């Protein structure tokens, strides 16, 4: 290249840079002549979309299958929004304890929360009916019933949040330090329980002791309580099988504990419509996943207990009927209490019983 050619080439480059600098001060980019943008991966939100960061408080310990299932839900939300929504999990009650989780969502301590309605007795008077001893046969059935009824009735008691979905564990059983074979064996037994299960314990002749799952292992190991009402998965998921000796299969009066997954109402209202749609679609899918996870956990819990050589006790048909008769006042009391509050408790209970029968039959349970 000649000296003259090099001169004019250099001059052209300098002039071009100067022009781009001047144009860039007035306007970013242009229809023609602008450098191509760096390629973007599909995992990232669109350049104009604001990243939405949300916190999720879960009372289950991080290794529990329900905490894992919740984490998978959060990842699916992020995936389907192409990274526009990013959810940070706080498992094990590290952000808000189980009893404070719902109010924590209402007050914005966490954006999303999962815990038990039963942890705040009286706070959810209509939805307490979900936990009644209706003979739930599985987590899948309990979860479908709980979500369907909550969405159908949409009670005012949860109107201060946006309900994403509800799930519920398989039949609550009795895990104890000593064998419980008859109704008489229940007399005076100190039983860890929560919410409506406390009334079940009383109806069966025991002494209820209100306690969250996280405190139960120590209470059993130190003989603060003699037994716990729980789904059998708890004996593995919370290691409580290590500190009990027997499990009585009381499916005949199988209750559940319904668990909410709710979002701060303002945060929900601020979400773009397409993002809200993703939350709704994924939530509907995760109802089945949580129910299946409960049943998987129950199966693993049963194997765990067997591996510890704990005694598994089945009630005789006569005892099953006696236990069912014993808890009938719990159902009656729920209906009466709801009526005093001008709530449709009687219809809610009927719907719950019908749905339990419907989904149990469909599942062959």
Tab-separated table of N, CA and C in Angstrom, residues 114-246:
chain	number	residue	atom	x	y	z
A	114	UNK	N	-45.078	-20.649	51.671
A	114	UNK	CA	-45.730	-21.953	51.802
A	114	UNK	C	-45.685	-22.384	53.261
A	115	UNK	N	-46.849	-22.666	53.804
A	115	UNK	CA	-46.931	-23.213	55.154
A	115	UNK	C	-48.321	-23.801	55.337
A	116	UNK	N	-48.675	-24.111	56.580
A	116	UNK	CA	-49.948	-24.777	56.873
A	116	UNK	C	-50.998	-23.774	57.354
A	117	UNK	N	-52.203	-23.886	56.824
A	117	UNK	CA	-53.313	-23.091	57.352
A	117	UNK	C	-53.476	-23.354	58.850
A	118	UNK	N	-53.255	-24.590	59.256
A	118	UNK	CA	-53.518	-25.004	60.635
A	118	UNK	C	-52.579	-24.374	61.650
A	119	UNK	N	-51.470	-23.786	61.202
A	119	UNK	CA	-50.520	-23.215	62.147
A	119	UNK	C	-51.042	-21.943	62.814
A	120	UNK	N	-52.116	-21.373	62.257
A	120	UNK	CA	-52.725	-20.186	62.876
A	120	UNK	C	-54.216	-20.466	63.079
A	121	UNK	N	-54.552	-21.221	64.130
A	121	UNK	CA	-55.953	-21.594	64.380
A	121	UNK	C	-56.860	-20.365	64.453
A	122	UNK	N	-58.014	-20.457	63.796
A	122	UNK	CA	-58.975	-19.368	63.801
A	122	UNK	C	-58.761	-18.362	62.692
A	123	UNK	N	-57.592	-18.364	62.073
A	123	UNK	CA	-57.283	-17.396	61.013
A	123	UNK	C	-57.989	-17.760	59.707
A	124	UNK	N	-58.256	-19.059	59.506
A	124	UNK	CA	-58.876	-19.536	58.268
A	124	UNK	C	-60.080	-20.425	58.609
A	125	UNK	N	-61.147	-19.828	59.139
A	125	UNK	CA	-62.253	-20.618	59.692
A	125	UNK	C	-62.967	-21.519	58.695
A	126	UNK	N	-63.115	-21.093	57.445
A	126	UNK	CA	-63.787	-21.955	56.477
A	126	UNK	C	-62.843	-23.052	55.982
A	127	UNK	N	-61.609	-22.680	55.676
A	127	UNK	CA	-60.659	-23.646	55.130
A	127	UNK	C	-60.187	-24.664	56.171
A	128	UNK	N	-60.506	-24.433	57.441
A	128	UNK	CA	-60.232	-25.459	58.455
A	128	UNK	C	-60.940	-26.766	58.097
A	129	UNK	N	-62.032	-26.639	57.352
A	129	UNK	CA	-62.782	-27.818	56.955
A	129	UNK	C	-61.987	-28.776	56.088
A	130	UNK	N	-60.937	-28.288	55.440
A	130	UNK	CA	-60.095	-29.160	54.621
A	130	UNK	C	-59.386	-30.210	55.467
A	131	UNK	N	-59.112	-29.867	56.723
A	131	UNK	CA	-58.305	-30.742	57.582
A	131	UNK	C	-59.135	-31.733	58.388
A	132	UNK	N	-60.433	-31.741	58.200
A	132	UNK	CA	-61.306	-32.626	58.972
A	132	UNK	C	-60.990	-34.107	58.704
A	133	UNK	N	-61.274	-34.974	59.663
A	133	UNK	CA	-60.986	-36.413	59.509
A	133	UNK	C	-61.994	-37.079	58.580
A	134	UNK	N	-61.798	-36.891	57.276
A	134	UNK	CA	-62.746	-37.362	56.275
A	134	UNK	C	-62.334	-38.680	55.636
A	135	UNK	N	-61.255	-39.267	56.133
A	135	UNK	CA	-60.790	-40.524	55.565
A	135	UNK	C	-60.025	-40.351	54.277
A	136	UNK	N	-59.228	-39.295	54.192
A	136	UNK	CA	-58.399	-39.093	52.999
A	136	UNK	C	-57.505	-40.319	52.786
A	137	UNK	N	-57.499	-40.883	51.573
A	137	UNK	CA	-56.689	-42.083	51.352
A	137	UNK	C	-55.271	-41.804	50.853
A	138	UNK	N	-55.050	-40.596	50.322
A	138	UNK	CA	-53.742	-40.317	49.714
A	138	UNK	C	-53.498	-38.822	49.596
A	139	UNK	N	-52.248	-38.481	49.310
A	139	UNK	CA	-51.903	-37.085	49.105
A	139	UNK	C	-52.467	-36.528	47.817
A	140	UNK	N	-52.553	-37.358	46.780
A	140	UNK	CA	-53.115	-36.902	45.511
A	140	UNK	C	-54.568	-36.486	45.700
A	141	UNK	N	-55.344	-37.325	46.386
A	141	UNK	CA	-56.753	-37.012	46.629
A	141	UNK	C	-56.880	-35.774	47.512
A	142	UNK	N	-56.121	-35.718	48.601
A	142	UNK	CA	-56.200	-34.580	49.525
A	142	UNK	C	-55.822	-33.280	48.829
A	143	UNK	N	-54.808	-33.316	47.983
A	143	UNK	CA	-54.348	-32.111	47.293
A	143	UNK	C	-55.376	-31.630	46.277
A	144	UNK	N	-55.972	-32.548	45.539
A	144	UNK	CA	-56.982	-32.156	44.561
A	144	UNK	C	-58.202	-31.550	45.252
A	145	UNK	N	-58.620	-32.169	46.346
A	145	UNK	CA	-59.778	-31.662	47.095
A	145	UNK	C	-59.474	-30.275	47.661
A	146	UNK	N	-58.301	-30.114	48.258
A	146	UNK	CA	-57.944	-28.850	48.905
A	146	UNK	C	-57.877	-27.702	47.902
A	147	UNK	N	-57.234	-27.930	46.768
A	147	UNK	CA	-57.126	-26.869	45.768
A	147	UNK	C	-58.477	-26.545	45.154
A	148	UNK	N	-59.243	-27.573	44.808
A	148	UNK	CA	-60.533	-27.349	44.157
A	148	UNK	C	-61.483	-26.563	45.052
A	149	UNK	N	-61.545	-26.922	46.330
A	149	UNK	CA	-62.458	-26.215	47.237
A	149	UNK	C	-61.998	-24.786	47.512
A	150	UNK	N	-60.708	-24.579	47.648
A	150	UNK	CA	-60.195	-23.231	47.904
A	150	UNK	C	-60.500	-22.305	46.730
A	151	UNK	N	-60.291	-22.792	45.520
A	151	UNK	CA	-60.556	-21.975	44.335
A	151	UNK	C	-62.058	-21.781	44.113
A	152	UNK	N	-62.855	-22.783	44.483
A	152	UNK	CA	-64.305	-22.666	44.312
A	152	UNK	C	-64.897	-21.628	45.254
A	153	UNK	N	-64.524	-21.691	46.525
A	153	UNK	CA	-65.126	-20.813	47.524
A	153	UNK	C	-64.429	-19.456	47.626
A	154	UNK	N	-63.136	-19.404	47.317
A	154	UNK	CA	-62.366	-18.156	47.403
A	154	UNK	C	-62.760	-17.344	48.645
A	155	UNK	N	-62.591	-17.914	49.817
A	155	UNK	CA	-63.053	-17.236	51.039
A	155	UNK	C	-62.295	-15.944	51.324
A	156	UNK	N	-62.976	-15.033	52.009
A	156	UNK	CA	-62.377	-13.744	52.340
A	156	UNK	C	-61.115	-13.895	53.181
A	157	UNK	N	-61.016	-15.003	53.913
A	157	UNK	CA	-59.873	-15.186	54.811
A	157	UNK	C	-58.538	-15.274	54.080
A	158	UNK	N	-58.568	-15.535	52.766
A	158	UNK	CA	-57.323	-15.539	51.994
A	158	UNK	C	-57.311	-14.430	50.934
A	159	UNK	N	-58.243	-13.495	51.042
A	159	UNK	CA	-58.352	-12.435	50.045
A	159	UNK	C	-57.230	-11.413	50.136
A	160	UNK	N	-56.466	-11.421	51.235
A	160	UNK	CA	-55.374	-10.463	51.366
A	160	UNK	C	-54.075	-10.979	50.742
A	161	UNK	N	-54.147	-12.124	50.056
A	161	UNK	CA	-53.029	-12.618	49.249
A	161	UNK	C	-53.609	-13.150	47.940
A	162	UNK	N	-52.732	-13.523	47.027
A	162	UNK	CA	-53.179	-14.231	45.833
A	162	UNK	C	-52.820	-15.697	46.010
A	163	UNK	N	-53.835	-16.563	46.016
A	163	UNK	CA	-53.600	-17.997	46.186
A	163	UNK	C	-53.114	-18.581	44.862
A	164	UNK	N	-51.914	-19.133	44.868
A	164	UNK	CA	-51.369	-19.778	43.675
A	164	UNK	C	-51.898	-21.199	43.560
A	165	UNK	N	-51.824	-21.955	44.633
A	165	UNK	CA	-52.439	-23.272	44.709
A	165	UNK	C	-52.340	-23.778	46.140
A	166	UNK	N	-52.959	-24.928	46.394
A	166	UNK	CA	-52.965	-25.526	47.729
A	166	UNK	C	-52.595	-26.995	47.564
A	167	UNK	N	-51.867	-27.551	48.520
A	167	UNK	CA	-51.624	-28.990	48.502
A	167	UNK	C	-51.782	-29.543	49.908
A	168	UNK	N	-51.888	-30.864	50.013
A	168	UNK	CA	-52.199	-31.465	51.313
A	168	UNK	C	-51.637	-32.881	51.386
A	169	UNK	N	-51.195	-33.251	52.583
A	169	UNK	CA	-50.542	-34.549	52.742
A	169	UNK	C	-51.530	-35.708	52.790
A	170	UNK	N	-50.991	-36.913	52.710
A	170	UNK	CA	-51.792	-38.131	52.796
A	170	UNK	C	-52.352	-38.320	54.189
A	171	UNK	N	-53.049	-39.428	54.425
A	171	UNK	CA	-53.782	-39.605	55.688
A	171	UNK	C	-52.913	-39.471	56.928
A	172	UNK	N	-53.383	-38.652	57.852
A	172	UNK	CA	-52.690	-38.497	59.124
A	172	UNK	C	-52.843	-39.741	59.970
A	173	UNK	N	-51.741	-40.271	60.462
A	173	UNK	CA	-51.729	-41.480	61.277
A	173	UNK	C	-51.245	-41.141	62.686
A	174	UNK	N	-51.116	-42.148	63.503
A	174	UNK	CA	-50.663	-41.949	64.881
A	174	UNK	C	-49.342	-42.694	65.082
A	175	UNK	N	-48.282	-41.952	65.319
A	175	UNK	CA	-46.970	-42.546	65.611
A	175	UNK	C	-46.698	-42.342	67.095
A	176	UNK	N	-46.369	-43.415	67.793
A	176	UNK	CA	-46.329	-43.339	69.257
A	176	UNK	C	-45.151	-44.096	69.854
A	177	UNK	N	-44.923	-43.823	71.128
A	177	UNK	CA	-43.863	-44.501	71.856
A	177	UNK	C	-44.318	-45.890	72.309
A	178	UNK	N	-45.647	-46.054	72.511
A	178	UNK	CA	-46.189	-47.345	72.945
A	178	UNK	C	-47.315	-47.760	72.001
A	179	UNK	N	-47.657	-49.039	71.926
A	179	UNK	CA	-48.688	-49.510	70.996
A	179	UNK	C	-50.062	-48.915	71.301
A	180	UNK	N	-50.746	-48.476	70.255
A	180	UNK	CA	-52.122	-47.982	70.364
A	180	UNK	C	-52.981	-48.854	69.464
A	181	UNK	N	-53.786	-49.713	70.076
A	181	UNK	CA	-54.593	-50.674	69.319
A	181	UNK	C	-56.093	-50.426	69.457
A	182	UNK	N	-56.490	-49.737	70.521
A	182	UNK	CA	-57.909	-49.512	70.780
A	182	UNK	C	-58.134	-48.059	71.171
A	183	UNK	N	-59.386	-47.680	71.179
A	183	UNK	CA	-59.750	-46.329	71.591
A	183	UNK	C	-59.342	-46.091	73.039
A	184	UNK	N	-59.424	-47.137	73.842
A	184	UNK	CA	-59.055	-47.013	75.257
A	184	UNK	C	-57.572	-46.680	75.432
A	185	UNK	N	-56.746	-47.142	74.510
A	185	UNK	CA	-55.303	-46.870	74.595
A	185	UNK	C	-54.987	-45.385	74.402
A	186	UNK	N	-55.917	-44.659	73.839
A	186	UNK	CA	-55.705	-43.233	73.580
A	186	UNK	C	-55.878	-42.370	74.833
A	187	UNK	N	-56.533	-42.904	75.830
A	187	UNK	CA	-56.877	-42.108	77.006
A	187	UNK	C	-55.635	-41.511	77.669
A	188	UNK	N	-55.626	-40.178	77.768
A	188	UNK	CA	-54.544	-39.461	78.439
A	188	UNK	C	-53.248	-39.376	77.661
A	189	UNK	N	-53.202	-39.910	76.431
A	189	UNK	CA	-51.975	-39.896	75.640
A	189	UNK	C	-51.654	-38.461	75.203
A	190	UNK	N	-50.436	-38.006	75.478
A	190	UNK	CA	-50.023	-36.661	75.066
A	190	UNK	C	-49.561	-36.723	73.607
A	191	UNK	N	-50.350	-36.067	72.757
A	191	UNK	CA	-50.131	-36.198	71.315
A	191	UNK	C	-49.821	-34.855	70.680
A	192	UNK	N	-48.664	-34.797	70.036
A	192	UNK	CA	-48.338	-33.594	69.262
A	192	UNK	C	-49.345	-33.469	68.122
A	193	UNK	N	-49.925	-32.289	67.994
A	193	UNK	CA	-50.934	-32.074	66.953
A	193	UNK	C	-51.007	-30.575	66.666
A	194	UNK	N	-51.740	-30.234	65.622
A	194	UNK	CA	-51.860	-28.831	65.271
A	194	UNK	C	-53.203	-28.577	64.602
A	195	UNK	N	-53.752	-27.395	64.787
A	195	UNK	CA	-55.015	-27.063	64.145
A	195	UNK	C	-56.131	-28.020	64.541
A	196	UNK	N	-56.887	-28.468	63.545
A	196	UNK	CA	-58.022	-29.344	63.808
A	196	UNK	C	-57.619	-30.720	64.315
A	197	UNK	N	-56.383	-31.128	64.026
A	197	UNK	CA	-55.968	-32.439	64.531
A	197	UNK	C	-55.936	-32.454	66.059
A	198	UNK	N	-55.828	-31.277	66.672
A	198	UNK	CA	-55.917	-31.219	68.128
A	198	UNK	C	-57.305	-31.648	68.604
A	199	UNK	N	-58.332	-31.230	67.873
A	199	UNK	CA	-59.692	-31.610	68.227
A	199	UNK	C	-59.913	-33.103	67.986
A	200	UNK	N	-59.248	-33.634	66.987
A	200	UNK	CA	-59.342	-35.072	66.728
A	200	UNK	C	-58.761	-35.852	67.895
A	201	UNK	N	-57.591	-35.406	68.358
A	201	UNK	CA	-56.942	-36.055	69.503
A	201	UNK	C	-57.859	-36.030	70.717
A	202	UNK	N	-58.456	-34.880	70.993
A	202	UNK	CA	-59.375	-34.755	72.133
A	202	UNK	C	-60.562	-35.701	71.988
A	203	UNK	N	-61.134	-35.754	70.776
A	203	UNK	CA	-62.293	-36.613	70.541
A	203	UNK	C	-61.952	-38.090	70.749
A	204	UNK	N	-60.696	-38.437	70.472
A	204	UNK	CA	-60.271	-39.829	70.637
A	204	UNK	C	-59.853	-40.150	72.065
A	205	UNK	N	-59.840	-39.136	72.927
A	205	UNK	CA	-59.527	-39.357	74.334
A	205	UNK	C	-58.117	-38.974	74.734
A	206	UNK	N	-57.325	-38.459	73.782
A	206	UNK	CA	-55.960	-38.064	74.089
A	206	UNK	C	-55.863	-36.629	74.572
A	207	UNK	N	-54.632	-36.206	74.865
A	207	UNK	CA	-54.362	-34.833	75.285
A	207	UNK	C	-53.517	-34.149	74.215
A	208	UNK	N	-54.090	-33.200	73.488
A	208	UNK	CA	-53.337	-32.567	72.406
A	208	UNK	C	-52.275	-31.603	72.925
A	209	UNK	N	-51.141	-31.579	72.251
A	209	UNK	CA	-50.062	-30.640	72.556
A	209	UNK	C	-49.728	-29.922	71.255
A	210	UNK	N	-50.027	-28.635	71.177
A	210	UNK	CA	-49.799	-27.863	69.957
A	210	UNK	C	-48.304	-27.704	69.691
A	211	UNK	N	-47.898	-28.034	68.474
A	211	UNK	CA	-46.468	-27.999	68.171
A	211	UNK	C	-46.250	-28.074	66.659
A	212	UNK	N	-45.293	-27.309	66.144
A	212	UNK	CA	-44.909	-27.405	64.744
A	212	UNK	C	-44.058	-28.653	64.534
A	213	UNK	N	-43.979	-29.087	63.287
A	213	UNK	CA	-43.198	-30.277	62.989
A	213	UNK	C	-41.733	-30.127	63.384
A	214	UNK	N	-41.193	-28.944	63.210
A	214	UNK	CA	-39.777	-28.737	63.499
A	214	UNK	C	-39.380	-28.979	64.943
A	215	UNK	N	-40.349	-28.936	65.863
A	215	UNK	CA	-40.055	-29.128	67.289
A	215	UNK	C	-40.403	-30.537	67.780
A	216	UNK	N	-40.975	-31.342	66.906
A	216	UNK	CA	-41.546	-32.617	67.342
A	216	UNK	C	-40.499	-33.670	67.671
A	217	UNK	N	-39.431	-33.738	66.899
A	217	UNK	CA	-38.394	-34.751	67.127
A	217	UNK	C	-37.863	-34.660	68.559
A	218	UNK	N	-37.496	-33.460	68.962
A	218	UNK	CA	-36.939	-33.269	70.309
A	218	UNK	C	-37.985	-33.576	71.375
A	219	UNK	N	-39.242	-33.154	71.128
A	219	UNK	CA	-40.308	-33.396	72.103
A	219	UNK	C	-40.543	-34.894	72.303
A	220	UNK	N	-40.473	-35.668	71.232
A	220	UNK	CA	-40.630	-37.116	71.347
A	220	UNK	C	-39.421	-37.742	72.040
A	221	UNK	N	-38.234	-37.288	71.668
A	221	UNK	CA	-37.017	-37.882	72.239
A	221	UNK	C	-36.896	-37.606	73.729
A	222	UNK	N	-37.459	-36.486	74.194
A	222	UNK	CA	-37.385	-36.117	75.602
A	222	UNK	C	-38.674	-36.455	76.362
A	223	UNK	N	-39.578	-37.186	75.705
A	223	UNK	CA	-40.840	-37.617	76.316
A	223	UNK	C	-41.735	-36.456	76.742
A	224	UNK	N	-41.575	-35.323	76.073
A	224	UNK	CA	-42.496	-34.207	76.298
A	224	UNK	C	-43.873	-34.602	75.773
A	225	UNK	N	-43.893	-35.370	74.686
A	225	UNK	CA	-45.133	-35.935	74.154
A	225	UNK	C	-44.938	-37.440	74.002
A	226	UNK	N	-46.068	-38.167	73.987
A	226	UNK	CA	-46.033	-39.628	73.859
A	226	UNK	C	-46.223	-40.082	72.420
A	227	UNK	N	-46.750	-39.195	71.600
A	227	UNK	CA	-47.091	-39.582	70.237
A	227	UNK	C	-47.239	-38.332	69.371
A	228	UNK	N	-47.392	-38.550	68.069
A	228	UNK	CA	-47.634	-37.446	67.152
A	228	UNK	C	-48.636	-37.871	66.097
A	229	UNK	N	-49.536	-36.962	65.744
A	229	UNK	CA	-50.450	-37.189	64.628
A	229	UNK	C	-49.773	-36.617	63.396
A	230	UNK	N	-49.579	-37.471	62.372
A	230	UNK	CA	-48.807	-37.022	61.215
A	230	UNK	C	-48.984	-37.987	60.054
A	231	UNK	N	-48.696	-37.531	58.822
A	231	UNK	CA	-48.607	-38.486	57.724
A	231	UNK	C	-47.334	-39.309	57.915
A	232	UNK	N	-47.326	-40.515	57.395
A	232	UNK	CA	-46.195	-41.394	57.659
A	232	UNK	C	-44.902	-40.874	57.034
A	233	UNK	N	-45.005	-40.025	56.004
A	233	UNK	CA	-43.789	-39.464	55.400
A	233	UNK	C	-42.979	-38.657	56.407
A	234	UNK	N	-43.665	-38.076	57.383
A	234	UNK	CA	-43.002	-37.250	58.390
A	234	UNK	C	-41.954	-38.041	59.173
A	235	UNK	N	-42.211	-39.323	59.317
A	235	UNK	CA	-41.308	-40.149	60.119
A	235	UNK	C	-39.946	-40.303	59.455
A	236	UNK	N	-39.911	-40.085	58.123
A	236	UNK	CA	-38.624	-40.047	57.430
A	236	UNK	C	-38.197	-38.610	57.153
A	237	UNK	N	-39.120	-37.813	56.583
A	237	UNK	CA	-38.785	-36.451	56.181
A	237	UNK	C	-38.275	-35.587	57.319
A	238	UNK	N	-38.813	-35.818	58.524
A	238	UNK	CA	-38.389	-35.065	59.699
A	238	UNK	C	-37.654	-35.970	60.700
A	239	UNK	N	-37.334	-37.197	60.271
A	239	UNK	CA	-36.552	-38.164	61.061
A	239	UNK	C	-37.242	-38.621	62.345
A	240	UNK	N	-38.548	-38.405	62.440
A	240	UNK	CA	-39.237	-38.718	63.692
A	240	UNK	C	-39.393	-40.223	63.927
A	241	UNK	N	-39.203	-41.016	62.875
A	241	UNK	CA	-39.258	-42.458	63.045
A	241	UNK	C	-38.196	-42.973	63.996
A	242	UNK	N	-37.146	-42.188	64.176
A	242	UNK	CA	-36.063	-42.585	65.073
A	242	UNK	C	-36.473	-42.532	66.539
A	243	UNK	N	-37.517	-41.766	66.844
A	243	UNK	CA	-37.867	-41.548	68.248
A	243	UNK	C	-39.283	-42.028	68.589
A	244	UNK	N	-39.840	-42.902	67.748
A	244	UNK	CA	-41.117	-43.562	68.058
A	244	UNK	C	-40.918	-45.069	67.931
A	245	UNK	N	-41.888	-45.828	68.420
A	245	UNK	CA	-41.782	-47.291	68.379
A	245	UNK	C	-42.883	-47.969	67.577
A	246	UNK	N	-44.004	-47.270	67.404
A	246	UNK	CA	-45.163	-47.892	66.759
A	246	UNK	C	-45.877	-46.879	65.861
